[in-house]
Amino acid sequence: MISFRSNPSPAAAPPQEYAWVTSYQKLLPHWHSVSLSHQHSTLPISIARVNQFDAARLDIEMSAMLKEQLVKVFSLMKPGMLFQYEPELDAFLEFLIWRFSIWVDKPTPGNGLMNLRYRDERAMETRGKVRTGLEGPGLTVAQKMWYCLATVGGQYIWARLQSFSAFRRWGDSEQRPLARRAWGLMQRIEGLYKAASFGNLLIFLYTGRYRNLIERALRARLVYESPNMNRAVSFEYMNRQLVWNEFSEMLLLLLPLLNSSTVKSFLHPFSKDKSSSSTEDDSTCPICRASPTLAYLALPCQHRYCYYCLRTRCAATPSFQCSRCNEPVVAMQRHGTVVEHKTHSH
């Protein structure tokens, strides 16, 4: 029979006196290589693309709110005067936002709500140990100045150039060759910029870095300001805004297609009863709400109308119904005269 019980091993010999020193010398080179690799490696971080887009949208909304409040200040001035200086007004508001946010190393209003800040990505290439991946200095003075020139000065110059060229009609064929050449050059520049912006958008959707060409040129990347802070915008408010925008656009599309008289006749049974209509002032025309200068009666209900109001309604709608009692109008009669059928318009 085979026994699985092993024989007791002899007592282990004690380790040598300097065995730990030998083990330490063997492991020291490996420890140095691991520590150096950790020091020079950067942690991969992912900034949500929707947060960056939301921050840009919030900055636009903030500028629009400031512009609306500033326009109200000049509401008592001559109408149309502020419209002439709209590019200067937009540039002034953009400069104020830049001056009190990026210039003083603070995030813009949209970036602050999304817990984002600008980081100089060039300094991260030579930076040492990284702990969270969100470290890094802010923008340098040169980057801030170039950012202001591109966003504030560039947009203002381009807006003024477009308005001036449109006012001078550079694109007309009757203009001088130099003006037509300048107009063509502007169109090419605008086309190249849009194509480059579209390419940058595709790259941004793939990598999550640099949402526009200015940030890519300056190497100004948006990173989280605090690793433990959530976004400060309520999804409920955003959903309400989206629903209201879609509803208002639907109304603007459908309202021109609706006939007011048809809608009124459709809603009339759900409004006051007919007995209450007798208490209304019968001396005014129910269409124009004025006293008829040439009063005509709608038959058979005999409610008074202006001749022009009743004639145009009967000519436009063969099955026109009285606005007071909702009965079909088959004829019209002047006060004290014979009946005139609406079909005999002449």
XYZ file of C-alpha atoms in Angstrom:
346
model
C 0.000 0.000 0.000
C 1.244 3.429 -0.919
C 1.364 5.970 1.869
C 0.816 9.672 1.059
C 2.333 10.876 4.307
C 5.718 12.423 3.624
C 8.671 12.002 5.873
C 9.478 14.936 8.112
C 12.053 17.201 6.497
C 15.168 18.027 8.354
C 15.420 21.411 10.048
C 15.988 24.219 7.544
C 19.381 25.747 7.600
C 19.496 29.370 8.794
C 20.046 31.992 5.997
C 23.394 33.466 5.446
C 24.270 36.641 7.257
C 24.325 38.907 4.169
C 21.686 37.152 2.014
C 19.291 40.156 2.126
C 22.059 42.405 0.843
C 22.510 40.180 -2.205
C 18.754 40.135 -2.885
C 18.552 43.926 -2.566
C 21.382 44.439 -5.074
C 19.660 42.125 -7.536
C 16.246 43.877 -7.306
C 17.538 47.474 -7.226
C 17.998 47.891 -11.043
C 14.462 46.583 -11.677
C 13.046 48.996 -9.088
C 14.797 51.955 -10.721
C 13.485 51.056 -14.180
C 9.898 50.724 -12.919
C 10.009 54.025 -11.037
C 11.454 55.896 -14.010
C 8.824 54.518 -16.351
C 6.087 55.699 -13.983
C 7.621 59.149 -13.664
C 7.758 59.857 -17.394
C 4.430 58.263 -18.355
C 1.236 60.284 -18.588
C -2.080 58.911 -17.468
C -4.627 58.695 -20.277
C -7.575 60.947 -19.436
C -10.851 61.277 -21.279
C -12.792 64.531 -21.198
C -16.431 64.084 -22.136
C -17.048 65.603 -25.553
C -20.609 66.563 -24.646
C -19.303 68.614 -21.711
C -17.028 70.561 -24.029
C -19.836 71.201 -26.514
C -22.191 72.210 -23.715
C -19.594 74.648 -22.378
C -19.321 76.327 -25.794
C -23.109 76.533 -26.053
C -23.416 78.033 -22.584
C -20.812 80.673 -23.449
C -22.868 81.640 -26.507
C -26.027 81.857 -24.399
C -24.225 83.995 -21.833
C -23.081 86.416 -24.533
C -26.637 86.598 -25.887
C -28.021 87.359 -22.418
C -25.478 90.122 -21.850
C -26.215 91.560 -25.267
C -29.953 91.553 -24.584
C -29.489 93.411 -21.313
C -27.148 95.920 -22.939
C -29.587 96.557 -25.788
C -32.330 97.321 -23.256
C -30.173 100.103 -21.844
C -30.197 101.834 -25.237
C -33.871 101.108 -25.973
C -34.803 104.795 -25.645
C -32.266 105.907 -28.213
C -32.886 106.369 -31.929
C -34.179 103.110 -33.477
C -31.650 101.380 -35.684
C -28.653 103.288 -34.353
C -27.400 100.408 -32.234
C -27.742 98.026 -35.189
C -24.994 99.906 -37.024
C -22.537 99.118 -34.238
C -23.547 95.507 -33.644
C -20.067 94.065 -34.499
C -18.459 96.477 -32.025
C -21.010 95.491 -29.375
C -20.343 91.776 -29.888
C -16.585 92.328 -29.754
C -16.919 94.372 -26.563
C -18.916 91.630 -24.825
C -16.490 88.925 -25.938
C -13.607 91.038 -24.660
C -15.290 91.438 -21.266
C -15.772 87.684 -20.946
C -12.135 87.077 -21.952
C -10.814 89.784 -19.615
C -12.538 88.478 -16.489
C -12.093 84.762 -17.191
C -9.178 83.575 -19.319
C -6.886 86.551 -18.671
C -7.062 86.038 -14.882
C -6.680 82.225 -15.129
C -10.337 81.536 -14.504
C -12.704 79.451 -16.650
C -15.315 81.039 -18.850
C -18.922 80.850 -17.567
C -19.645 77.786 -19.685
C -16.392 76.057 -18.746
C -17.012 76.808 -15.082
C -20.446 75.195 -15.163
C -19.012 72.141 -16.908
C -16.036 71.909 -14.473
C -13.501 72.598 -17.244
C -10.394 74.746 -17.548
C -7.735 75.426 -20.158
C -4.360 73.704 -19.855
C -1.170 74.374 -21.781
C -0.643 71.044 -23.508
C 2.900 71.982 -24.587
C 4.073 72.028 -20.972
C 2.787 68.487 -20.414
C 5.319 67.040 -22.872
C 8.239 67.949 -20.604
C 6.453 67.519 -17.292
C 7.613 64.948 -14.737
C 5.529 62.799 -12.463
C 1.780 62.806 -13.070
C -0.708 61.679 -10.432
C -4.225 62.178 -11.822
C -3.627 63.298 -15.396
C -5.400 66.615 -14.756
C -2.326 68.493 -13.579
C -0.682 71.088 -15.702
C -0.249 74.840 -15.879
C -2.780 77.178 -17.392
C -2.275 79.205 -20.508
C 0.731 81.463 -20.824
C 0.441 85.195 -21.393
C 1.240 84.768 -25.072
C -1.446 82.122 -25.467
C -3.998 84.361 -23.753
C -3.141 87.293 -26.021
C -3.342 85.169 -29.169
C -6.651 83.732 -27.952
C -8.053 87.257 -27.552
C -6.799 88.335 -30.978
C -8.302 85.275 -32.658
C -11.678 85.164 -30.907
C -12.357 88.868 -30.386
C -10.284 90.654 -33.019
C -10.566 88.027 -35.747
C -14.343 87.695 -35.518
C -14.802 91.477 -35.405
C -12.588 92.120 -38.450
C -14.282 89.368 -40.444
C -17.791 90.615 -39.554
C -16.894 94.184 -40.523
C -15.275 93.026 -43.758
C -18.347 91.021 -44.729
C -20.727 93.905 -44.021
C -18.524 96.354 -45.916
C -18.214 94.070 -48.948
C -21.968 93.436 -48.982
C -22.684 97.169 -48.749
C -20.239 97.933 -51.573
C -21.508 94.961 -53.615
C -18.120 93.510 -54.355
C -19.703 90.349 -55.695
C -21.612 92.097 -58.513
C -20.316 91.521 -62.013
C -20.441 95.255 -62.744
C -17.848 96.062 -60.097
C -14.191 96.653 -60.740
C -11.939 93.616 -61.251
C -10.103 94.324 -57.982
C -13.341 94.270 -55.962
C -14.490 91.055 -57.646
C -11.094 89.496 -56.973
C -11.270 90.483 -53.301
C -14.787 89.030 -53.066
C -13.652 85.755 -54.595
C -10.702 85.622 -52.212
C -13.039 86.109 -49.237
C -15.263 83.303 -50.452
C -12.271 80.952 -50.809
C -10.979 81.828 -47.340
C -14.414 81.215 -45.845
C -14.700 77.894 -47.661
C -11.261 76.750 -46.515
C -12.032 77.746 -42.942
C -15.304 75.811 -42.950
C -13.592 72.760 -44.443
C -10.813 72.946 -41.843
C -13.381 73.360 -39.062
C -15.255 70.310 -40.290
C -12.040 68.288 -40.367
C -11.169 69.485 -36.865
C -14.648 68.442 -35.705
C -14.105 64.897 -36.987
C -10.730 64.732 -35.248
C -12.272 66.078 -32.053
C -15.021 63.470 -32.110
C -12.359 60.774 -32.477
C -9.765 62.019 -29.959
C -11.750 64.336 -27.671
C -9.173 67.148 -27.894
C -9.388 70.717 -29.252
C -12.985 71.459 -30.177
C -12.039 74.316 -32.563
C -9.106 75.439 -34.688
C -8.024 78.167 -32.264
C -7.551 75.700 -29.409
C -5.656 73.331 -31.704
C -3.337 76.075 -32.948
C -2.603 77.306 -29.403
C -2.424 73.774 -27.930
C -4.962 74.859 -25.303
C -6.766 71.757 -24.102
C -9.839 71.610 -21.921
C -9.437 69.370 -18.859
C -11.436 68.901 -15.684
C -10.721 71.525 -13.052
C -11.608 69.195 -10.193
C -11.593 65.383 -10.525
C -14.484 64.968 -8.070
C -16.890 67.685 -9.201
C -20.034 66.954 -11.169
C -21.494 69.106 -13.900
C -23.572 71.976 -12.526
C -26.295 72.026 -15.192
C -29.586 70.301 -14.468
C -30.745 67.850 -17.098
C -34.342 68.758 -16.276
C -33.792 72.362 -17.284
C -32.015 71.296 -20.482
C -34.877 68.954 -21.379
C -37.431 71.718 -20.852
C -35.460 74.038 -23.099
C -35.225 71.428 -25.837
C -38.957 70.634 -25.657
C -39.922 74.315 -25.745
C -37.637 75.044 -28.701
C -39.069 72.149 -30.699
C -42.645 73.134 -29.782
C -42.122 76.766 -30.811
C -40.604 75.711 -34.132
C -43.595 73.432 -34.777
C -46.007 76.296 -34.058
C -44.142 78.626 -36.389
C -44.468 75.973 -39.098
C -48.171 75.201 -38.562
C -49.684 78.612 -37.797
C -49.428 79.966 -41.372
C -51.265 76.854 -42.619
C -54.282 77.329 -40.341
C -57.377 79.315 -41.290
C -58.478 81.577 -38.440
C -62.164 81.376 -39.257
C -62.045 77.587 -39.439
C -60.286 77.365 -36.091
C -62.765 79.781 -34.546
C -65.739 77.830 -35.844
C -64.184 74.589 -34.608
C -63.637 75.982 -31.107
C -66.974 77.778 -30.922
C -68.988 74.788 -29.551
C -66.502 74.475 -26.705
C -66.744 78.167 -25.777
C -69.714 80.079 -24.347
C -73.224 78.980 -25.222
C -75.322 80.773 -27.778
C -77.437 82.466 -25.145
C -74.432 84.418 -23.992
C -73.861 85.667 -27.514
C -77.119 87.609 -27.329
C -75.633 89.716 -24.548
C -72.798 90.858 -26.819
C -72.870 94.290 -28.368
C -74.766 93.795 -31.644
C -73.989 97.309 -32.829
C -70.402 96.440 -33.788
C -69.140 94.269 -36.604
C -67.954 90.918 -35.190
C -65.061 90.845 -37.652
C -63.449 94.282 -37.377
C -64.988 95.172 -33.981
C -65.996 98.623 -35.264
C -69.336 100.307 -35.818
C -70.473 99.538 -39.397
C -70.597 102.580 -41.661
C -72.502 100.567 -44.272
C -74.382 97.959 -42.257
C -75.448 94.687 -43.835
C -77.301 91.776 -42.282
C -76.264 88.154 -42.586
C -79.216 85.938 -43.409
C -80.948 84.073 -41.945
C -79.489 85.016 -38.524
C -79.693 88.811 -39.254
C -76.502 89.776 -37.414
C -74.990 93.066 -38.486
C -71.655 93.294 -40.346
C -69.701 95.813 -42.326
C -70.421 95.383 -46.022
C -66.741 94.935 -46.880
C -66.112 92.444 -44.047
C -69.123 90.299 -44.878
C -68.598 90.427 -48.654
C -64.913 89.423 -48.456
C -65.664 86.569 -46.057
C -68.458 85.219 -48.257
C -66.321 85.514 -51.371
C -63.340 83.803 -49.745
C -65.341 81.016 -48.068
C -68.484 79.796 -49.857
C -69.620 78.019 -46.685
C -68.988 81.013 -44.438
C -70.643 80.792 -41.007
C -71.716 83.693 -38.854
C -69.088 84.717 -36.330
C -71.724 85.278 -33.643
C -74.057 82.293 -33.915
C -72.035 79.939 -36.129
C -74.906 79.488 -38.600
C -74.261 79.287 -42.359
C -74.751 82.569 -44.192
C -76.862 82.025 -47.304
C -77.484 85.676 -48.210
C -76.815 89.250 -47.154
C -79.226 92.171 -46.924
C -78.802 95.876 -46.408
C -80.929 97.565 -43.785
C -84.396 98.164 -45.291
C -83.608 96.755 -48.753
C -84.310 93.576 -50.621
C -82.335 90.426 -50.024
C -79.026 90.149 -51.882
C -77.695 86.647 -52.283
C -73.980 86.301 -51.787
C -73.656 84.277 -54.972
C -74.741 87.311 -57.027
C -71.625 89.349 -56.344
C -72.240 91.573 -59.332
